C-alpha cells in the first residue's frame, strides 16, 4: 500500500508542476497579445487545486504510521487517554480478532475511493445524466455571448467580475465605451459563466443515486441490529465491539464520497451556503475518521443513515425542479423533504443521537478527550442543521405564499445576474451600441410625433365642438 501511495504521489507532483509551468507560459503569451480565455484559465486553475489537494492527502497518508509503529512515530497523537475511556488501553482492543478490529490505517482506503468516485461521477455526468435530463425536459437557458473586448476580458479574468464605480470610470477611458455599456458587458459576461441547468441536474442526479444507494444499503445492514432500536446497545461492552464487514464498507464508502465532494468543490456549482458546505464536509470527514479510530462505529452508522434519509428527497426535488412540467411533483417532494429534514435534523438528531453520545455513554464510561471531540463535531453539524432549517422554513413560507420560484441556496451569482433576464431590452440597447441607440431614437421620435399630432387633433376637435355649442346657445 505504501509503495502504491508513493507512486501516485510522484505522478501527481509531476502532473501538477508540469501543468503549472505550461499554464504560466500560456498566460504570458496571451498577456502579450492582449487576449485572455477565462474558461480555460479557470479550468486549469481548478485542476491544479485538485492536484494540490490530492498531493497533500497522499503526502499525509504515505507517511501515516503502520499500526505497530504509530506510537513510536506519533506518540502524542495516539496516546490512549485521547482515544479510549479511562482504564482502557490499545491492548484491550487486541481481544478482538484482527479482521473485526478497526485499524487507523484502514482509512487509507478512503483516498482511492474518493478518486474512484470522482472518475465514476465524470462518467455518470457525461453519459448517464444527459439522457435522464432529456426525459425530464431539462432545458438550458439561451445565453448571449458578451461582445469581444480584450481589455474588458482581461479585467474580468484577472481583476474583478464586478468593478466599482471608480474602476468603471477607468474602464470607460480605456475602452471608449459608456458606463451603461460596460455594466451591461460585465452582466452578460457573468451570466455567461453561470452553470447551465444540465450541469445542475447532473450534480443533483449523482448525489441522489449515491444517497439512495447508501441509505438502502445502510438500512439493510442496520435494521436487524439491536442498537438500531435501543441506543443503549451502542455502548454495551464499549470499546470491545466487533466491526462487521458491511459496516466497514459503509464507513469507507461514505468517507470516500465526502472526500470526492471536497475534491470537486472547486468545480461544482457554487451556492450561497458554500462556506457552510465546506465546514459540513470537513466536519463529516473528521467525524467519520475519528469515530472509526475510536470504534464509535455503532453510533456513527446511525448518524450517516439519519443524514442520508432527507438528502434523497432534497436531490430528487432538485432534479424535478430543473425539468419542465414537473411542478406538482417538485412541490410534493419539497414538502416531504422539509418535513423529513425538520424531524430528523431538529428532533431525532439532538434528542436521540446527541443525547445518546452525551448522556447514555456516561453510563458506561467517564468522559475523556475523545468524548468531547466527538460531541463537539456533532454540535457543529447540529449548528449547520439549524442554519439550513432557517433557509427551509423561509422557502416553506414563500411556498405557502405562492412566491417560491427557486432554491434559497441557488448559485451565488444568479440573483445579481437575473437582472440580465429581467431587462432584455435594456441589454440589447447597451450591447447594440450607438447604431442601435440611433434606431431606437428614431423610433421614439416617430412615436412622440404621432402622439403630438394626436393631441393636436384632439384639441382641435374639442375646440370645434365647443364653438358649435356656443353658436347654438347664442341662436
Tab-separated table of C-alpha atoms in Angstrom:
chain	number	residue	atom	x	y	z
A	1	UNK	CA	0.000	0.000	0.000
A	2	UNK	CA	2.795	2.447	0.902
A	3	UNK	CA	4.595	1.869	-2.407
A	4	UNK	CA	1.389	2.479	-4.358
A	5	UNK	CA	0.756	5.726	-2.476
A	6	UNK	CA	4.301	6.913	-3.131
A	7	UNK	CA	3.984	6.244	-6.877
A	8	UNK	CA	0.617	8.053	-7.025
A	9	UNK	CA	2.100	10.996	-5.154
A	10	UNK	CA	5.063	11.306	-7.536
A	11	UNK	CA	2.808	11.133	-10.597
A	12	UNK	CA	0.534	13.841	-9.235
A	13	UNK	CA	3.537	16.017	-8.334
A	14	UNK	CA	4.879	15.712	-11.867
A	15	UNK	CA	1.471	16.495	-13.404
A	16	UNK	CA	0.906	19.418	-11.048
A	17	UNK	CA	4.205	21.202	-11.736
A	18	UNK	CA	4.062	20.456	-15.478
A	19	UNK	CA	0.566	21.944	-15.664
A	20	UNK	CA	1.593	24.966	-13.596
A	21	UNK	CA	4.603	25.805	-15.796
A	22	UNK	CA	2.625	25.264	-19.014
A	23	UNK	CA	-0.224	27.426	-17.767
A	24	UNK	CA	2.205	30.187	-16.743
A	25	UNK	CA	3.862	30.238	-20.171
A	26	UNK	CA	0.485	30.140	-21.913
A	27	UNK	CA	-0.836	33.066	-19.877
A	28	UNK	CA	2.312	35.103	-20.550
A	29	UNK	CA	1.921	34.618	-24.291
A	30	UNK	CA	-1.754	35.570	-24.103
A	31	UNK	CA	-0.960	38.578	-21.942
A	32	UNK	CA	1.441	39.991	-24.509
A	33	UNK	CA	-1.146	39.612	-27.244
A	34	UNK	CA	-3.907	41.095	-25.098
A	35	UNK	CA	-6.167	38.041	-25.412
A	36	UNK	CA	-7.384	36.020	-22.459
A	37	UNK	CA	-9.600	32.970	-22.269
A	38	UNK	CA	-11.323	32.926	-18.929
A	39	UNK	CA	-12.901	29.499	-19.048
A	40	UNK	CA	-9.669	27.711	-19.910
A	41	UNK	CA	-7.732	29.614	-17.261
A	42	UNK	CA	-10.343	28.795	-14.645
A	43	UNK	CA	-10.450	25.123	-15.571
A	44	UNK	CA	-6.656	24.922	-15.406
A	45	UNK	CA	-6.582	26.636	-12.018
A	46	UNK	CA	-9.286	24.368	-10.616
A	47	UNK	CA	-7.465	21.284	-11.862
A	48	UNK	CA	-4.281	22.468	-10.181
A	49	UNK	CA	-6.179	22.965	-6.934
A	50	UNK	CA	-7.484	19.404	-7.158
A	51	UNK	CA	-3.968	18.132	-7.908
A	52	UNK	CA	-2.544	20.010	-4.928
A	53	UNK	CA	-5.239	18.628	-2.644
A	54	UNK	CA	-4.589	15.058	-3.831
A	55	UNK	CA	-0.848	15.542	-3.302
A	56	UNK	CA	-1.469	16.800	0.218
A	57	UNK	CA	-3.621	13.784	1.057
A	58	UNK	CA	-1.163	11.347	-0.468
A	59	UNK	CA	1.736	13.014	1.318
A	60	UNK	CA	-0.127	12.727	4.615
A	61	UNK	CA	-1.204	9.150	4.064
A	62	UNK	CA	2.141	7.997	2.671
A	63	UNK	CA	3.839	8.887	5.925
A	64	UNK	CA	0.962	7.522	8.027
A	65	UNK	CA	2.450	5.055	10.509
A	66	UNK	CA	1.742	1.386	10.408
A	67	UNK	CA	-0.400	0.004	13.192
A	68	UNK	CA	2.504	-1.392	15.166
A	69	UNK	CA	4.648	1.771	14.747
A	70	UNK	CA	2.109	4.526	15.287
A	71	UNK	CA	3.016	5.125	18.922
A	72	UNK	CA	6.720	5.343	18.080
A	73	UNK	CA	6.276	7.938	15.314
A	74	UNK	CA	3.383	9.975	16.740
A	75	UNK	CA	3.297	9.251	20.464
A	76	UNK	CA	1.340	12.362	21.388
A	77	UNK	CA	-1.361	11.825	18.780
A	78	UNK	CA	-2.032	8.191	19.641
A	79	UNK	CA	-1.997	8.428	23.411
A	80	UNK	CA	-4.713	6.091	24.638
A	81	UNK	CA	-6.259	8.659	27.002
A	82	UNK	CA	-7.164	10.733	23.922
A	83	UNK	CA	-8.949	7.938	22.098
A	84	UNK	CA	-10.165	5.486	24.745
A	85	UNK	CA	-12.080	5.738	28.037
A	86	UNK	CA	-10.155	5.709	31.339
A	87	UNK	CA	-8.903	2.234	32.219
A	88	UNK	CA	-8.942	1.000	28.607
A	89	UNK	CA	-5.742	0.569	26.560
A	90	UNK	CA	-4.932	-0.249	22.968
A	91	UNK	CA	-4.006	-3.759	24.066
A	92	UNK	CA	-7.546	-4.322	25.283
A	93	UNK	CA	-8.764	-3.957	21.701
A	94	UNK	CA	-6.499	-6.835	20.706
A	95	UNK	CA	-9.018	-9.176	22.325
A	96	UNK	CA	-10.964	-8.827	19.090
A	97	UNK	CA	-9.867	-10.763	16.002
A	98	UNK	CA	-7.739	-8.712	13.638
A	99	UNK	CA	-10.460	-8.722	10.968
A	100	UNK	CA	-13.063	-7.419	13.444
A	101	UNK	CA	-10.993	-4.580	14.867
A	102	UNK	CA	-10.853	-1.062	13.351
A	103	UNK	CA	-7.311	-0.076	12.349
A	104	UNK	CA	-6.426	3.585	11.716
A	105	UNK	CA	-4.516	2.542	8.609
A	106	UNK	CA	-7.834	1.342	7.119
A	107	UNK	CA	-8.664	4.991	6.456
A	108	UNK	CA	-6.090	4.919	3.646
A	109	UNK	CA	-8.709	3.158	1.555
A	110	UNK	CA	-10.819	6.326	1.558
A	111	UNK	CA	-8.457	8.221	-0.775
A	112	UNK	CA	-8.539	5.711	-3.677
A	113	UNK	CA	-12.284	5.501	-3.144
A	114	UNK	CA	-12.575	9.300	-3.340
A	115	UNK	CA	-10.616	9.379	-6.589
A	116	UNK	CA	-12.731	6.493	-7.858
A	117	UNK	CA	-15.912	8.384	-7.026
A	118	UNK	CA	-14.607	11.386	-8.974
A	119	UNK	CA	-13.940	9.180	-12.005
A	120	UNK	CA	-17.317	7.432	-11.788
A	121	UNK	CA	-19.051	10.777	-11.396
A	122	UNK	CA	-17.391	12.108	-14.554
A	123	UNK	CA	-18.650	9.059	-16.477
A	124	UNK	CA	-22.108	9.434	-14.945
A	125	UNK	CA	-22.382	13.129	-15.811
A	126	UNK	CA	-21.076	12.516	-19.324
A	127	UNK	CA	-23.120	9.506	-20.397
A	128	UNK	CA	-25.987	8.796	-17.965
A	129	UNK	CA	-27.190	12.186	-16.712
A	130	UNK	CA	-27.951	13.755	-20.160
A	131	UNK	CA	-30.497	11.086	-21.215
A	132	UNK	CA	-32.244	11.350	-17.835
A	133	UNK	CA	-32.257	15.136	-18.169
A	134	UNK	CA	-33.891	14.901	-21.604
A	135	UNK	CA	-36.563	12.578	-20.223
A	136	UNK	CA	-37.437	15.124	-17.535
A	137	UNK	CA	-37.392	18.013	-20.012
A	138	UNK	CA	-34.352	19.842	-18.656
A	139	UNK	CA	-33.534	22.764	-20.945
A	140	UNK	CA	-30.649	25.194	-20.781
A	141	UNK	CA	-31.380	28.897	-20.868
A	142	UNK	CA	-30.378	30.719	-24.017
A	143	UNK	CA	-27.193	32.590	-23.153
A	144	UNK	CA	-25.993	35.660	-25.008
A	145	UNK	CA	-22.224	35.848	-25.524
A	146	UNK	CA	-20.503	39.036	-24.481
A	147	UNK	CA	-19.113	41.214	-27.262
A	148	UNK	CA	-15.418	40.725	-27.987
A	149	UNK	CA	-13.366	43.138	-25.869
A	150	UNK	CA	-9.796	42.107	-24.910
A	151	UNK	CA	-9.464	44.876	-22.318
A	152	UNK	CA	-12.675	44.031	-20.516
A	153	UNK	CA	-11.982	40.286	-20.776
A	154	UNK	CA	-8.548	40.793	-19.234
A	155	UNK	CA	-10.018	42.850	-16.411
A	156	UNK	CA	-12.783	40.277	-15.844
A	157	UNK	CA	-10.352	37.357	-15.653
A	158	UNK	CA	-7.612	38.913	-13.558
A	159	UNK	CA	-9.099	41.754	-11.547
A	160	UNK	CA	-12.772	41.643	-10.703
A	161	UNK	CA	-16.092	40.400	-12.046
A	162	UNK	CA	-17.961	43.339	-10.509
A	163	UNK	CA	-15.964	46.584	-10.921
A	164	UNK	CA	-16.548	49.505	-8.587
A	165	UNK	CA	-17.612	52.978	-9.703
A	166	UNK	CA	-14.011	54.236	-9.789
A	167	UNK	CA	-12.922	51.216	-11.804
A	168	UNK	CA	-15.791	51.773	-14.229
A	169	UNK	CA	-14.508	55.281	-14.941
A	170	UNK	CA	-11.025	53.973	-15.767
A	171	UNK	CA	-12.532	51.238	-17.984
A	172	UNK	CA	-14.583	53.880	-19.812
A	173	UNK	CA	-11.388	55.755	-20.666
A	174	UNK	CA	-9.587	52.553	-21.611
A	175	UNK	CA	-12.303	51.070	-23.837
A	176	UNK	CA	-14.063	54.159	-25.094
A	177	UNK	CA	-17.466	52.880	-24.021
A	178	UNK	CA	-20.191	54.375	-21.871
A	179	UNK	CA	-20.745	53.303	-18.292
A	180	UNK	CA	-24.010	51.595	-19.175
A	181	UNK	CA	-22.350	49.603	-21.945
A	182	UNK	CA	-19.564	48.428	-19.616
A	183	UNK	CA	-22.004	47.458	-16.864
A	184	UNK	CA	-24.076	45.557	-19.388
A	185	UNK	CA	-20.974	43.776	-20.739
A	186	UNK	CA	-19.997	42.584	-17.265
A	187	UNK	CA	-23.555	41.460	-16.559
A	188	UNK	CA	-23.665	39.440	-19.764
A	189	UNK	CA	-20.181	38.018	-19.054
A	190	UNK	CA	-21.149	36.915	-15.569
A	191	UNK	CA	-24.315	35.400	-16.935
A	192	UNK	CA	-22.224	33.547	-19.495
A	193	UNK	CA	-20.272	31.822	-16.704
A	194	UNK	CA	-23.338	30.724	-14.802
A	195	UNK	CA	-23.744	26.932	-14.594
A	196	UNK	CA	-26.261	25.502	-17.014
A	197	UNK	CA	-29.402	23.684	-15.968
A	198	UNK	CA	-27.917	20.469	-17.332
A	199	UNK	CA	-24.858	20.804	-15.088
A	200	UNK	CA	-27.033	21.457	-12.036
A	201	UNK	CA	-29.223	18.481	-12.904
A	202	UNK	CA	-26.234	16.165	-13.351
A	203	UNK	CA	-24.856	17.172	-9.954
A	204	UNK	CA	-28.204	16.615	-8.234
A	205	UNK	CA	-28.754	13.285	-10.025
A	206	UNK	CA	-25.327	11.984	-8.996
A	207	UNK	CA	-25.930	12.808	-5.350
A	208	UNK	CA	-29.446	11.384	-5.493
A	209	UNK	CA	-28.283	7.987	-6.751
A	210	UNK	CA	-25.489	7.819	-4.179
A	211	UNK	CA	-27.672	8.841	-1.220
A	212	UNK	CA	-30.381	6.413	-2.300
A	213	UNK	CA	-27.903	3.539	-2.639
A	214	UNK	CA	-26.173	4.386	0.646
A	215	UNK	CA	-29.462	4.704	2.530
A	216	UNK	CA	-30.814	1.379	1.253
A	217	UNK	CA	-27.518	-0.398	1.972
A	218	UNK	CA	-27.180	1.215	5.402
A	219	UNK	CA	-30.779	0.453	6.397
A	220	UNK	CA	-30.383	-3.168	5.266
A	221	UNK	CA	-27.243	-3.609	7.371
A	222	UNK	CA	-28.673	-1.920	10.477
A	223	UNK	CA	-32.358	-2.816	10.691
A	224	UNK	CA	-31.640	-6.165	12.382
A	225	UNK	CA	-29.017	-4.807	14.779
A	226	UNK	CA	-30.002	-4.210	18.418
A	227	UNK	CA	-28.531	-0.696	18.593
A	228	UNK	CA	-30.806	0.430	15.771
A	229	UNK	CA	-33.780	0.119	18.142
A	230	UNK	CA	-32.140	0.518	21.558
A	231	UNK	CA	-29.411	3.163	21.571
A	232	UNK	CA	-28.004	1.943	24.870
A	233	UNK	CA	-26.673	-1.004	22.886
A	234	UNK	CA	-24.296	1.447	21.161
A	235	UNK	CA	-22.216	1.474	24.346
A	236	UNK	CA	-22.618	-2.062	25.638
A	237	UNK	CA	-19.128	-3.582	26.117
A	238	UNK	CA	-17.573	-0.487	24.550
A	239	UNK	CA	-14.893	-0.334	23.146
A	240	UNK	CA	-14.645	-4.118	22.786
A	241	UNK	CA	-17.175	-4.229	19.957
A	242	UNK	CA	-16.559	-6.273	16.789
A	243	UNK	CA	-16.572	-4.456	13.450
A	244	UNK	CA	-18.795	-6.081	10.839
A	245	UNK	CA	-17.665	-6.153	7.229
A	246	UNK	CA	-20.834	-4.447	5.985
A	247	UNK	CA	-20.352	-1.553	8.402
A	248	UNK	CA	-16.676	-1.283	7.453
A	249	UNK	CA	-17.578	-0.715	3.801
A	250	UNK	CA	-20.467	1.544	4.757
A	251	UNK	CA	-17.960	3.741	6.571
A	252	UNK	CA	-15.335	3.677	3.834
A	253	UNK	CA	-17.793	4.446	1.013
A	254	UNK	CA	-19.319	7.385	2.903
A	255	UNK	CA	-15.853	8.691	3.767
A	256	UNK	CA	-14.720	8.320	0.151
A	257	UNK	CA	-17.845	10.058	-1.125
A	258	UNK	CA	-17.396	13.112	1.093
A	259	UNK	CA	-13.721	13.165	0.138
A	260	UNK	CA	-14.770	13.276	-3.521
A	261	UNK	CA	-17.093	16.203	-2.772
A	262	UNK	CA	-14.113	18.111	-1.372
A	263	UNK	CA	-12.025	17.229	-4.411
A	264	UNK	CA	-14.776	18.525	-6.698
A	265	UNK	CA	-15.842	21.516	-4.638
A	266	UNK	CA	-13.909	23.994	-6.793
A	267	UNK	CA	-15.725	22.916	-9.975
A	268	UNK	CA	-19.183	22.194	-8.567
A	269	UNK	CA	-21.999	24.729	-8.582
A	270	UNK	CA	-21.114	27.400	-6.029
A	271	UNK	CA	-24.104	28.254	-3.876
A	272	UNK	CA	-24.813	30.791	-1.168
A	273	UNK	CA	-24.032	28.286	1.584
A	274	UNK	CA	-20.647	27.412	0.057
A	275	UNK	CA	-18.746	28.035	3.313
A	276	UNK	CA	-21.248	26.047	5.323
A	277	UNK	CA	-20.957	23.179	2.841
A	278	UNK	CA	-17.169	23.133	3.226
A	279	UNK	CA	-17.493	23.144	7.012
A	280	UNK	CA	-20.068	20.358	6.788
A	281	UNK	CA	-17.852	18.175	4.580
A	282	UNK	CA	-14.793	18.718	6.774
A	283	UNK	CA	-16.734	18.064	9.991
A	284	UNK	CA	-18.233	14.916	8.468
A	285	UNK	CA	-14.837	13.602	7.360
A	286	UNK	CA	-13.254	14.307	10.758
A	287	UNK	CA	-16.277	12.779	12.469
A	288	UNK	CA	-16.119	9.606	10.386
A	289	UNK	CA	-12.358	9.278	10.739
A	290	UNK	CA	-12.318	9.884	14.478
A	291	UNK	CA	-15.321	7.651	15.205
A	292	UNK	CA	-13.728	4.835	13.197
A	293	UNK	CA	-10.407	5.025	15.047
A	294	UNK	CA	-12.158	5.253	18.445
A	295	UNK	CA	-14.555	2.415	17.489
A	296	UNK	CA	-17.644	4.612	17.631
A	297	UNK	CA	-18.908	2.545	14.706
A	298	UNK	CA	-22.381	1.869	16.010
A	299	UNK	CA	-23.384	5.455	16.702
A	300	UNK	CA	-21.555	6.559	13.533
A	301	UNK	CA	-23.677	4.325	11.312
A	302	UNK	CA	-26.838	5.813	12.827
A	303	UNK	CA	-25.613	9.348	12.118
A	304	UNK	CA	-24.903	8.516	8.469
A	305	UNK	CA	-28.245	6.782	7.974
A	306	UNK	CA	-30.124	9.703	9.519
A	307	UNK	CA	-28.458	12.239	7.214
A	308	UNK	CA	-28.944	10.226	4.027
A	309	UNK	CA	-32.700	9.888	4.624
A	310	UNK	CA	-33.502	13.556	3.954
A	311	UNK	CA	-30.777	14.141	1.351
A	312	UNK	CA	-32.535	11.709	-1.003
A	313	UNK	CA	-35.666	13.860	-1.083
A	314	UNK	CA	-33.672	17.073	-1.455
A	315	UNK	CA	-31.757	15.916	-4.523
A	316	UNK	CA	-34.836	14.363	-6.145
A	317	UNK	CA	-36.754	17.633	-5.663
A	318	UNK	CA	-33.892	19.484	-7.359
A	319	UNK	CA	-33.950	17.089	-10.290
A	320	UNK	CA	-37.641	17.663	-10.965
A	321	UNK	CA	-37.247	21.388	-10.338
A	322	UNK	CA	-34.766	21.647	-13.215
A	323	UNK	CA	-37.148	19.747	-15.501
A	324	UNK	CA	-40.170	21.054	-17.389
A	325	UNK	CA	-43.762	20.191	-16.459
A	326	UNK	CA	-42.960	18.618	-13.075
A	327	UNK	CA	-44.028	21.474	-10.806
A	328	UNK	CA	-46.526	19.456	-8.735
A	329	UNK	CA	-44.072	16.590	-8.319
A	330	UNK	CA	-41.343	19.020	-7.286
A	331	UNK	CA	-43.648	20.739	-4.776
A	332	UNK	CA	-44.692	17.403	-3.272
A	333	UNK	CA	-41.074	16.263	-2.899
A	334	UNK	CA	-40.122	19.612	-1.403
A	335	UNK	CA	-42.863	19.365	1.239
A	336	UNK	CA	-41.809	15.787	2.040
A	337	UNK	CA	-38.172	16.878	2.270
A	338	UNK	CA	-38.989	19.809	4.562
A	339	UNK	CA	-40.931	17.541	6.930
A	340	UNK	CA	-38.293	14.792	6.964
A	341	UNK	CA	-35.422	17.275	7.370
A	342	UNK	CA	-37.023	19.157	10.253
A	343	UNK	CA	-37.990	15.935	12.030
A	344	UNK	CA	-34.688	14.104	11.552
A	345	UNK	CA	-32.261	17.005	11.984
A	346	UNK	CA	-34.038	19.125	14.614
A	347	UNK	CA	-35.882	16.446	16.597
A	348	UNK	CA	-34.364	12.978	16.223
A	349	UNK	CA	-30.718	14.045	15.862
A	350	UNK	CA	-30.487	16.170	19.045
A	351	UNK	CA	-32.960	14.153	21.140
A	352	UNK	CA	-31.716	10.684	20.225
A	353	UNK	CA	-28.220	10.825	18.736
A	354	UNK	CA	-26.659	13.682	20.722
A	355	UNK	CA	-28.478	12.580	23.864
A	356	UNK	CA	-27.039	9.101	23.375
A	357	UNK	CA	-23.466	10.362	22.995
A	358	UNK	CA	-23.703	12.965	25.761
A	359	UNK	CA	-25.685	11.148	28.459
A	360	UNK	CA	-26.178	7.461	27.782
A	361	UNK	CA	-22.486	6.929	27.050
A	362	UNK	CA	-21.604	8.179	30.543
A	363	UNK	CA	-23.482	5.195	31.996
A	364	UNK	CA	-20.658	3.029	30.644
A	365	UNK	CA	-17.510	5.188	30.896
A	366	UNK	CA	-16.305	8.510	32.224
A	367	UNK	CA	-15.750	11.446	29.847
A	368	UNK	CA	-12.374	11.606	28.107
A	369	UNK	CA	-10.801	13.687	25.332
A	370	UNK	CA	-12.364	11.676	22.526
A	371	UNK	CA	-15.775	12.038	24.159
A	372	UNK	CA	-15.532	15.839	23.977
A	373	UNK	CA	-14.114	15.893	20.436
A	374	UNK	CA	-16.852	13.627	19.098
A	375	UNK	CA	-19.646	15.614	20.711
A	376	UNK	CA	-18.185	18.944	19.565
A	377	UNK	CA	-18.226	17.682	15.980
A	378	UNK	CA	-21.846	16.604	16.435
A	379	UNK	CA	-22.649	20.073	17.758
A	380	UNK	CA	-21.073	21.632	14.663
A	381	UNK	CA	-23.343	19.501	12.489
A	382	UNK	CA	-26.326	20.500	14.595
A	383	UNK	CA	-25.490	24.198	14.173
A	384	UNK	CA	-25.432	23.671	10.400
A	385	UNK	CA	-28.774	21.878	10.661
A	386	UNK	CA	-30.262	24.943	12.329
A	387	UNK	CA	-28.799	27.198	9.612
A	388	UNK	CA	-30.303	25.094	6.824
A	389	UNK	CA	-33.583	24.756	8.720
A	390	UNK	CA	-33.924	28.551	8.642
A	391	UNK	CA	-33.484	28.506	4.859
A	392	UNK	CA	-36.017	25.703	4.517
A	393	UNK	CA	-38.586	27.479	6.686
A	394	UNK	CA	-38.089	30.603	4.583
A	395	UNK	CA	-38.746	28.545	1.461
A	396	UNK	CA	-41.826	26.979	3.093
A	397	UNK	CA	-43.141	30.455	3.876
A	398	UNK	CA	-42.646	31.550	0.267
A	399	UNK	CA	-44.177	28.291	-0.935
A	400	UNK	CA	-47.317	28.871	1.127
A	401	UNK	CA	-47.489	32.443	-0.181
A	402	UNK	CA	-47.087	31.197	-3.732
A	403	UNK	CA	-43.850	33.151	-4.229
A	404	UNK	CA	-41.330	30.284	-4.258
A	405	UNK	CA	-39.551	30.323	-7.620
A	406	UNK	CA	-36.116	28.882	-6.819
A	407	UNK	CA	-33.928	27.282	-4.175
A	408	UNK	CA	-32.790	29.640	-1.389
A	409	UNK	CA	-29.369	28.037	-1.827
A	410	UNK	CA	-29.271	28.766	-5.577
A	411	UNK	CA	-25.939	29.515	-7.165
A	412	UNK	CA	-24.204	32.582	-5.848
A	413	UNK	CA	-24.290	34.854	-8.873
A	414	UNK	CA	-27.763	34.024	-10.094
A	415	UNK	CA	-29.576	36.723	-8.151
A	416	UNK	CA	-27.427	39.537	-9.436
A	417	UNK	CA	-27.335	38.176	-12.936
A	418	UNK	CA	-31.052	37.567	-13.199
A	419	UNK	CA	-31.244	41.269	-13.975
A	420	UNK	CA	-29.941	40.208	-17.370
A	421	UNK	CA	-33.077	38.190	-17.988
A	422	UNK	CA	-35.385	40.786	-16.469
A	423	UNK	CA	-34.071	43.579	-18.703
A	424	UNK	CA	-33.545	42.104	-22.157
A	425	UNK	CA	-34.475	45.286	-23.972
A	426	UNK	CA	-32.092	47.335	-21.878
A	427	UNK	CA	-29.206	44.956	-22.521
A	428	UNK	CA	-29.911	44.853	-26.235
A	429	UNK	CA	-29.869	48.613	-26.157
A	430	UNK	CA	-26.461	48.658	-24.494
A	431	UNK	CA	-24.971	45.813	-26.493
A	432	UNK	CA	-26.076	47.247	-29.767
A	433	UNK	CA	-24.045	50.417	-29.290
A	434	UNK	CA	-24.626	53.763	-30.926
A	435	UNK	CA	-26.204	52.245	-34.038
A	436	UNK	CA	-28.935	50.539	-32.079
A	437	UNK	CA	-29.425	53.667	-29.980
A	438	UNK	CA	-29.822	55.714	-33.135
A	439	UNK	CA	-32.517	53.392	-34.459
A	440	UNK	CA	-34.284	53.372	-31.116
A	441	UNK	CA	-34.094	57.155	-31.002
A	442	UNK	CA	-35.673	57.444	-34.451
A	443	UNK	CA	-38.465	55.066	-33.426
A	444	UNK	CA	-39.021	57.025	-30.245
A	445	UNK	CA	-39.174	60.315	-32.157
A	446	UNK	CA	-41.737	58.864	-34.544
A	447	UNK	CA	-43.904	57.730	-31.659
A	448	UNK	CA	-43.604	61.115	-29.969
A	449	UNK	CA	-44.565	62.877	-33.231
A	450	UNK	CA	-47.578	60.634	-33.658
A	451	UNK	CA	-48.589	61.269	-30.065
A	452	UNK	CA	-48.189	65.020	-30.524
A	453	UNK	CA	-50.268	65.021	-33.710
A	454	UNK	CA	-52.930	63.011	-31.952
A	455	UNK	CA	-53.041	65.508	-29.078
A	456	UNK	CA	-53.286	68.455	-31.519
A	457	UNK	CA	-56.126	66.805	-33.422
A	458	UNK	CA	-57.954	66.086	-30.188
A	459	UNK	CA	-57.591	69.735	-29.139
A	460	UNK	CA	-58.883	70.976	-32.487
A	461	UNK	CA	-61.851	68.645	-32.356
A	462	UNK	CA	-62.658	69.750	-28.826
A	463	UNK	CA	-62.356	73.429	-29.825
A	464	UNK	CA	-64.674	72.981	-32.815
A	465	UNK	CA	-67.315	71.227	-30.718
A	466	UNK	CA	-67.207	73.956	-28.060
A	467	UNK	CA	-67.599	76.704	-30.755
A	468	UNK	CA	-70.580	74.863	-32.244
A	469	UNK	CA	-72.221	74.580	-28.813
A	470	UNK	CA	-71.758	78.307	-28.155
A	471	UNK	CA	-73.280	79.185	-31.552
A	472	UNK	CA	-76.322	77.086	-30.835
A	473	UNK	CA	-76.826	78.715	-27.443
A	474	UNK	CA	-76.464	82.241	-28.977
A	475	UNK	CA	-79.194	81.443	-31.506
